[in-house]
Short mmCIF file of C-alpha atoms and ligand atoms in Angstrom, two decimals:
data_model
loop_
_atom_site.label_atom_id
_atom_site.label_comp_id
_atom_site.label_asym_id
_atom_site.label_seq_id
_atom_site.Cartn_x
_atom_site.Cartn_y
_atom_site.Cartn_z
CA MET X 1 18.76 -13.73 11.11
CA ASN X 2 16.26 -12.08 13.08
CA LYS X 3 18.62 -9.38 13.21
CA ILE X 4 17.47 -8.07 9.85
CA LYS X 5 16.48 -4.36 9.99
CA PHE X 6 14.15 -3.30 7.56
CA ILE X 7 14.79 0.24 8.18
CA SER X 8 18.15 1.57 7.50
CA ASN X 9 19.48 5.10 7.52
CA ARG X 10 17.78 6.50 4.39
CA LYS X 11 18.95 3.43 2.29
CA PRO X 12 15.92 1.71 0.89
CA PHE X 13 15.70 -1.95 1.93
CA ILE X 14 15.67 -3.90 -1.32
CA ILE X 15 13.68 -7.18 -1.66
CA ALA X 16 13.75 -8.85 -5.36
CA GLY X 17 13.54 -12.20 -6.85
CA PRO X 18 10.97 -14.19 -8.71
CA CYS X 19 7.46 -14.34 -8.31
CA SER X 20 7.74 -17.89 -8.11
CA ALA X 21 10.18 -20.70 -8.15
CA GLU X 22 9.90 -22.63 -11.36
CA SER X 23 13.13 -24.62 -11.79
CA LYS X 24 16.22 -25.08 -10.15
CA GLU X 25 18.29 -23.30 -12.87
CA GLN X 26 15.70 -20.13 -13.06
CA LEU X 27 15.99 -19.92 -9.17
CA PHE X 28 19.65 -20.14 -9.08
CA THR X 29 20.65 -18.11 -12.09
CA THR X 30 18.10 -15.19 -10.68
CA ALA X 31 19.36 -15.44 -7.28
CA LYS X 32 23.10 -15.10 -8.05
CA ALA X 33 22.75 -12.55 -10.81
CA ILE X 34 20.98 -10.29 -7.94
CA SER X 35 21.89 -11.18 -4.41
CA GLN X 36 24.83 -8.82 -4.22
CA HIS X 37 23.06 -6.14 -4.85
CA ILE X 38 19.86 -6.70 -2.64
CA ASP X 39 19.12 -7.08 1.04
CA LEU X 40 16.69 -10.13 0.78
CA PHE X 41 15.75 -12.56 -1.84
CA ARG X 42 12.11 -13.33 -2.01
CA VAL X 43 10.80 -16.33 -4.29
CA GLY X 44 7.04 -17.82 -3.87
CA ILE X 45 6.69 -21.45 -3.67
CA TRP X 46 3.05 -21.54 -2.65
CA LYS X 47 1.24 -19.63 -5.06
CA PRO X 48 -2.24 -18.21 -4.13
CA ARG X 49 -3.46 -17.95 -7.68
CA THR X 50 -6.97 -17.06 -8.56
CA SER X 51 -7.63 -19.81 -11.16
CA PRO X 52 -7.02 -23.41 -10.40
CA ASP X 53 -5.71 -23.86 -13.97
CA SER X 54 -2.68 -21.40 -13.37
CA PHE X 55 0.75 -22.58 -12.08
CA GLN X 56 0.27 -23.09 -8.19
CA GLY X 57 3.92 -23.23 -7.25
CA LEU X 58 6.23 -26.26 -6.53
CA GLY X 59 5.74 -26.45 -2.91
CA ASN X 60 8.08 -28.64 -0.99
CA LYS X 61 10.22 -29.55 -4.11
CA ALA X 62 11.28 -25.73 -4.39
CA LEU X 63 11.81 -25.53 -0.44
CA LYS X 64 14.75 -28.17 -1.02
CA TRP X 65 16.35 -25.71 -3.70
CA ILE X 66 16.13 -22.94 -1.11
CA LYS X 67 17.75 -24.81 1.39
CA GLU X 68 20.64 -25.43 -1.02
CA LEU X 69 20.57 -21.95 -2.24
CA LYS X 70 20.86 -20.76 1.36
CA ASN X 71 24.74 -22.03 0.99
CA GLN X 72 25.21 -20.18 -2.27
CA ILE X 73 24.39 -16.61 -1.47
CA GLN X 74 24.99 -14.54 1.20
CA ILE X 75 21.59 -12.70 2.09
CA PRO X 76 18.63 -14.01 3.63
CA ILE X 77 15.85 -15.52 1.74
CA ALA X 78 11.86 -15.10 2.22
CA THR X 79 8.92 -16.87 0.85
CA GLU X 80 5.32 -16.63 1.10
CA VAL X 81 3.02 -18.51 3.66
CA ALA X 82 -0.60 -19.03 3.83
CA ASN X 83 -1.27 -21.56 6.42
CA ALA X 84 0.27 -23.32 9.35
CA GLY X 85 1.42 -26.10 7.34
CA HIS X 86 3.58 -23.98 5.02
CA VAL X 87 5.03 -21.90 8.30
CA GLU X 88 6.11 -25.49 9.59
CA SER X 89 7.62 -26.49 6.33
CA CYS X 90 9.62 -23.28 6.16
CA LEU X 91 10.87 -23.27 9.52
CA LYS X 92 12.14 -26.94 8.96
CA SER X 93 13.87 -25.63 6.01
CA ASN X 94 15.52 -22.70 7.90
CA VAL X 95 13.72 -19.94 5.58
CA ASP X 96 14.97 -16.69 7.00
CA VAL X 97 11.93 -14.55 6.69
CA ILE X 98 8.22 -15.46 5.53
CA TRP X 99 5.42 -13.05 4.43
CA LEU X 100 1.70 -13.09 4.49
CA GLY X 101 0.05 -12.47 0.95
CA ALA X 102 -2.78 -10.11 0.32
CA ARG X 103 -5.12 -13.02 0.27
CA THR X 104 -4.13 -14.32 3.28
CA THR X 105 -4.00 -11.01 5.55
CA VAL X 106 -7.69 -10.72 4.15
CA ASN X 107 -8.83 -13.70 6.33
CA PRO X 108 -8.40 -13.38 10.28
CA PHE X 109 -8.83 -17.07 10.56
CA TYR X 110 -5.82 -17.81 8.31
CA VAL X 111 -3.78 -14.88 10.00
CA GLN X 112 -4.47 -16.37 13.55
CA GLU X 113 -3.59 -20.01 12.42
CA ILE X 114 -0.10 -18.59 11.19
CA ALA X 115 0.37 -16.75 14.20
CA GLU X 116 -0.29 -19.95 16.37
CA ALA X 117 2.25 -21.70 14.31
CA LEU X 118 4.64 -18.84 15.00
CA ARG X 119 4.21 -18.52 18.75
CA GLY X 120 7.77 -18.47 20.22
CA VAL X 121 9.33 -18.45 17.08
CA ASP X 122 12.09 -15.65 16.30
CA ILE X 123 11.61 -15.05 12.74
CA PRO X 124 10.83 -11.77 10.70
CA VAL X 125 7.26 -11.57 9.23
CA LEU X 126 6.39 -9.23 6.59
CA ILE X 127 2.68 -8.64 6.13
CA LYS X 128 1.16 -7.35 2.83
CA ASN X 129 -2.01 -5.30 2.92
CA PRO X 130 -5.26 -7.01 2.35
CA ILE X 131 -6.78 -7.31 -1.27
CA HIS X 132 -9.38 -4.51 -0.39
CA PRO X 133 -8.58 -1.15 1.16
CA GLU X 134 -9.56 -1.89 4.77
CA LEU X 135 -6.91 -0.57 7.19
CA SER X 136 -8.36 -2.16 9.97
CA LEU X 137 -7.85 -5.81 8.48
CA TRP X 138 -4.13 -4.85 7.81
CA ILE X 139 -3.56 -3.55 11.47
CA GLY X 140 -5.59 -6.49 12.81
CA ALA X 141 -2.94 -9.07 11.14
CA ILE X 142 0.04 -6.98 12.73
CA GLU X 143 -1.70 -7.05 16.01
CA ARG X 144 -2.13 -11.07 15.89
CA LEU X 145 1.40 -11.65 15.11
CA ARG X 146 2.56 -9.39 17.72
CA LYS X 147 0.42 -10.76 20.20
CA VAL X 148 2.40 -14.17 19.65
CA GLY X 149 5.67 -12.46 20.13
CA ILE X 150 6.89 -11.57 16.58
CA ASN X 151 8.67 -8.16 17.06
CA ASN X 152 10.42 -8.06 13.83
CA LEU X 153 7.61 -7.04 11.66
CA ALA X 154 7.27 -4.84 8.59
CA ALA X 155 4.31 -3.90 6.43
CA ILE X 156 4.09 -4.16 2.54
CA HIS X 157 1.97 -2.04 0.70
CA ARG X 158 1.14 -3.89 -2.71
CA GLY X 159 -2.06 -1.86 -3.69
CA PHE X 160 -5.72 -2.81 -3.61
CA PHE X 161 -8.14 -4.36 -5.80
CA THR X 162 -10.81 -2.10 -7.42
CA LEU X 163 -13.74 -2.45 -9.81
CA GLU X 164 -13.02 0.95 -11.31
CA LYS X 165 -10.94 1.26 -14.57
CA SER X 166 -7.22 1.65 -13.57
CA ALA X 167 -3.91 1.99 -15.02
CA PHE X 168 -2.78 0.02 -12.26
CA ARG X 169 -3.03 -4.00 -11.66
CA ASN X 170 -3.78 -2.80 -7.90
CA GLU X 171 -4.75 0.74 -7.04
CA PRO X 172 -2.12 2.29 -4.87
CA LYS X 173 -4.54 4.39 -2.74
CA TRP X 174 -1.47 5.94 -0.98
CA GLU X 175 -3.66 7.48 1.66
CA ILE X 176 -3.88 3.93 3.13
CA PRO X 177 -0.22 3.17 3.91
CA ILE X 178 0.08 6.88 5.08
CA LYS X 179 -2.76 6.20 7.65
CA LEU X 180 -0.93 2.87 8.81
CA LYS X 181 2.14 5.19 9.36
CA LYS X 182 0.38 7.20 11.60
CA GLU X 183 -1.25 4.22 13.25
CA CYS X 184 2.22 2.45 13.66
CA PRO X 185 4.80 4.99 13.15
CA ASP X 186 7.62 2.35 14.33
CA LEU X 187 6.52 -0.37 11.87
CA PRO X 188 8.92 -0.40 8.62
CA LEU X 189 6.68 0.09 5.76
CA LEU X 190 7.82 -1.15 2.18
CA CYS X 191 6.26 -1.10 -1.08
CA ASP X 192 5.42 -3.76 -3.79
CA PRO X 193 5.65 -1.76 -7.12
CA SER X 194 5.45 -4.83 -9.03
CA HIS X 195 1.73 -5.89 -8.05
CA ILE X 196 0.60 -2.31 -7.87
CA SER X 197 1.81 -1.71 -11.39
CA GLY X 198 1.29 -5.25 -13.01
CA ASN X 199 3.42 -4.21 -16.04
CA ILE X 200 7.03 -3.31 -16.16
CA ASP X 201 6.42 0.49 -17.40
CA MET X 202 5.10 2.14 -14.16
CA ILE X 203 7.55 0.09 -11.61
CA GLN X 204 10.04 3.19 -11.58
CA GLU X 205 7.62 5.68 -10.94
CA VAL X 206 5.86 3.65 -8.36
CA SER X 207 8.87 2.84 -6.52
CA GLN X 208 10.09 6.71 -6.78
CA THR X 209 6.63 7.57 -5.30
CA ALA X 210 7.10 5.17 -2.33
CA LEU X 211 10.23 6.51 -1.58
CA ASP X 212 9.16 10.10 -1.64
CA LEU X 213 6.41 8.95 0.85
CA ASP X 214 9.23 8.07 3.27
CA MET X 215 8.67 4.27 2.90
CA ASP X 216 11.64 2.15 3.92
CA GLY X 217 12.10 -0.29 1.09
CA LEU X 218 10.87 -1.95 -2.19
CA MET X 219 10.04 -5.69 -3.05
CA ILE X 220 10.62 -5.91 -6.59
CA GLU X 221 9.75 -9.18 -8.73
CA THR X 222 12.67 -10.24 -10.66
CA HIS X 223 13.34 -13.16 -13.23
CA PHE X 224 16.35 -13.65 -15.31
CA LYS X 225 14.10 -14.40 -18.12
CA PRO X 226 10.45 -12.70 -17.51
CA SER X 227 9.02 -13.43 -20.82
CA VAL X 228 9.14 -17.24 -19.86
CA ALA X 229 7.83 -16.60 -16.33
CA LEU X 230 4.91 -19.11 -15.03
CA SER X 231 3.23 -16.46 -13.07
CA ASP X 232 3.25 -12.55 -13.34
CA ALA X 233 5.23 -12.37 -16.41
CA ASP X 234 4.19 -8.97 -17.44
CA GLN X 235 5.58 -7.29 -14.12
CA GLN X 236 8.75 -9.26 -13.50
CA ILE X 237 11.84 -7.16 -14.69
CA THR X 238 15.53 -8.70 -15.37
CA PRO X 239 18.49 -8.40 -13.00
CA THR X 240 20.05 -5.65 -15.31
CA GLN X 241 16.65 -3.69 -15.21
CA LEU X 242 16.54 -4.26 -11.35
CA LEU X 243 20.25 -2.72 -11.33
CA GLU X 244 19.00 0.31 -13.34
CA LEU X 245 15.91 1.01 -11.44
CA LYS X 246 18.00 1.05 -8.07
CA LYS X 247 20.38 3.54 -10.02
CA SER X 248 17.54 5.66 -11.22
CA LEU X 249 15.82 6.17 -7.69
CA VAL X 250 16.22 9.61 -6.19
CA LEU X 251 16.91 9.30 -2.50
CA ARG X 252 15.41 12.51 -0.68
CA LYS X 253 15.87 13.16 2.79
CA THR X 254 13.09 13.72 5.55
CA THR X 255 14.71 17.03 6.40
CA ALA X 256 17.45 19.55 5.48
CA LEU X 257 19.62 20.72 7.84
CA ASN X 258 20.10 23.86 5.53
CA LYS X 259 19.08 26.93 7.27
CA ASP X 260 17.72 28.74 4.00
CA PHE X 261 15.69 25.97 3.26
CA ASN X 262 13.99 25.72 6.77
CA ASN X 263 13.49 29.50 6.83
CA LYS X 264 11.68 29.21 3.65
CA LEU X 265 9.60 26.17 4.50
CA TYR X 266 8.72 27.83 7.69
CA GLU X 267 7.36 31.00 5.71
CA LEU X 268 5.32 28.82 3.09
CA ARG X 269 4.01 26.57 5.91
CA LYS X 270 2.73 29.86 7.70
CA LEU X 271 0.91 30.61 4.57
CA ILE X 272 -0.57 27.17 4.35
CA ASP X 273 -1.47 27.73 8.14
CA GLN X 274 -3.38 31.12 6.96
CA ILE X 275 -5.29 29.58 4.17
CA ASP X 276 -6.39 26.25 6.05
CA GLU X 277 -7.96 28.44 8.78
CA LYS X 278 -9.76 30.59 6.20
CA LEU X 279 -10.96 27.36 4.52
CA VAL X 280 -12.20 25.70 7.68
CA LYS X 281 -14.10 29.11 8.54
CA ILE X 282 -15.78 29.01 5.02
CA ILE X 283 -16.67 25.62 5.63
CA GLY X 284 -18.20 26.51 9.06
CA ASN X 285 -20.41 29.13 7.40
CA ARG X 286 -21.32 26.57 4.55
CA VAL X 287 -22.36 24.26 7.19
CA SER X 288 -24.77 27.15 8.75
CA LEU X 289 -26.61 27.71 5.58
CA VAL X 290 -26.84 23.96 5.07
CA LYS X 291 -28.67 23.90 8.47
CA GLU X 292 -30.78 26.80 7.43
CA ILE X 293 -31.79 25.06 4.30
CA GLY X 294 -32.42 21.82 6.20
CA ALA X 295 -34.64 23.65 8.75
CA TYR X 296 -36.56 25.15 5.89
CA LYS X 297 -36.59 21.67 3.75
CA LYS X 298 -38.28 20.23 7.14
CA LYS X 299 -40.82 23.03 7.78
CA ASN X 300 -42.13 22.34 4.12
CA LYS X 301 -41.67 18.68 4.20
CA VAL X 302 -39.44 18.53 1.41
CA THR X 303 -36.61 15.57 0.68
CA ILE X 304 -33.13 16.39 1.92
CA LEU X 305 -31.52 15.07 -1.45
CA GLN X 306 -32.48 17.12 -4.44
CA ILE X 307 -30.84 15.37 -7.43
CA LYS X 308 -30.90 18.26 -9.89
CA ARG X 309 -29.41 20.70 -7.58
CA TRP X 310 -26.59 18.24 -6.45
CA PHE X 311 -25.66 17.40 -10.34
CA GLU X 312 -25.90 21.37 -10.90
CA ILE X 313 -23.23 21.62 -7.75
CA PHE X 314 -20.90 18.74 -9.08
CA ASN X 315 -20.57 20.16 -12.41
CA THR X 316 -20.51 23.69 -11.68
CA ARG X 317 -17.82 23.36 -9.19
CA GLN X 318 -15.59 21.45 -11.33
CA LYS X 319 -15.78 23.96 -14.05
CA MET X 320 -14.74 26.49 -11.50
CA GLY X 321 -11.71 24.12 -10.69
CA VAL X 322 -10.73 24.51 -14.36
CA ASN X 323 -10.94 28.26 -14.03
CA TYR X 324 -8.83 28.16 -10.91
CA ASN X 325 -6.47 25.74 -12.20
CA VAL X 326 -7.31 23.13 -9.68
CA ASP X 327 -7.83 19.50 -11.08
CA PRO X 328 -11.59 19.01 -11.62
CA GLN X 329 -11.21 15.37 -10.17
CA TYR X 330 -9.85 16.89 -7.09
CA VAL X 331 -12.81 19.34 -6.79
CA ALA X 332 -15.13 16.60 -7.55
CA GLU X 333 -13.66 14.74 -4.68
CA ILE X 334 -14.10 17.59 -2.28
CA PHE X 335 -17.60 18.15 -3.10
CA GLU X 336 -18.46 14.76 -2.87
CA LEU X 337 -17.37 14.63 0.59
CA ILE X 338 -18.96 18.24 1.38
CA HIS X 339 -22.41 17.04 0.03
CA LYS X 340 -21.97 13.54 1.99
CA HIS X 341 -21.81 15.68 5.17
CA SER X 342 -24.58 18.38 4.26
CA ILE X 343 -26.80 15.33 4.01
CA LEU X 344 -25.64 13.76 7.24
CA THR X 345 -26.35 17.21 8.82
CA GLN X 346 -29.84 17.78 7.16
CA THR X 347 -30.69 14.00 8.16
CA GLU X 348 -29.75 14.78 11.97
CA LEU X 349 -31.67 17.89 11.62
CA MET X 350 -34.87 15.96 10.29
CA LYS X 351 -34.63 13.37 13.00
CA LYS X 352 -34.89 15.92 15.88
CA SER X 353 -38.36 16.21 17.07
CA ASN X 354 -40.26 19.47 16.46
CA ASP X 355 -40.17 22.03 19.37
C1 LIG Q 401 3.35 -12.37 -4.58
O1 LIG Q 401 4.15 -11.63 -3.91
O2 LIG Q 401 3.99 -12.92 -5.53
C2 LIG Q 401 2.17 -12.22 -4.35
C3 LIG Q 401 1.21 -13.43 -4.55
O3 LIG Q 401 1.49 -11.24 -3.88
P1 LIG Q 401 0.29 -10.37 -3.34
O4 LIG Q 401 -0.01 -11.19 -2.25
O5 LIG Q 401 0.67 -9.15 -2.95
O6 LIG Q 401 -0.79 -10.52 -4.67
MN1 LIG Q 402 3.63 -12.23 -7.96
#
């Protein structure tokens, strides 16, 4: 089963199945309804729930059903492990693929314990991002598994916890999986739109975005009757909805062989290159002024942060954004970054001894 390839030629690798195994009937009915349309069947049996009063999964009882299910469907089966004991039980039951959930990736002790239990074992492992947006923890978990000899690895982007008000259950923060791709270009990267969305309405849109960002596949929670699901009921889709979702996805190529397309792209990119050069030059001019102001503040023993001035910049620049057709939120983020660096620049200047 280690021949499973998470990267295939422009065809997204589809993982689907229920959040949790709840009964033999639920597990088998869901699996049989979708197995011919997907590449890997997922099912949780030890559930890392926030509250001890929530459904915790059926554990070893469900593992026996998985063993039986393996004879009835033609595709491999994956489940989540959160400690060495889970790994041992899965290996005994011939589970084909295991994954580390967000609450496990976040803890290097658990990741290491799981890695040790997998030393010398030939099994594909999927690693979800940690709960909070810390790329180095995600990469650390990947490295811990690589170091014990697990070669067939893939990462799963399932979004990040945020205290900010959000339409998503877990904020996608797409820049983080993009950075992971930059750091680990050969590592397959899949997306879990179910845990990002938290409801079924956004799954299509999130899935399409993931594919447009050149991700290699999707993990979609699917239940034969989501309304009675014991965990994550709001985000699970039915087998019929899964097929509709698959049909709706537009598969785009990473490049077009067409000459006109490439010429046009080349022309437009040349324009972007010119604008970027102007942008950087202008930022350089601004930095010079920031330094001049910093020296002047220093001479006059005036604080770096001038809160009224900062509010003024923050508000007026966003209004400029509206006038020039740039999303004010985008402008706000740019100016937060610019202001942060201005403060750093002036702090450095203040630290220098007077000559
Ligand atoms: C799950 O896949 O059911 C799960 C618990 O996911 P996550 O670790 O992404 O919360
Ligand atoms: Mn779930």
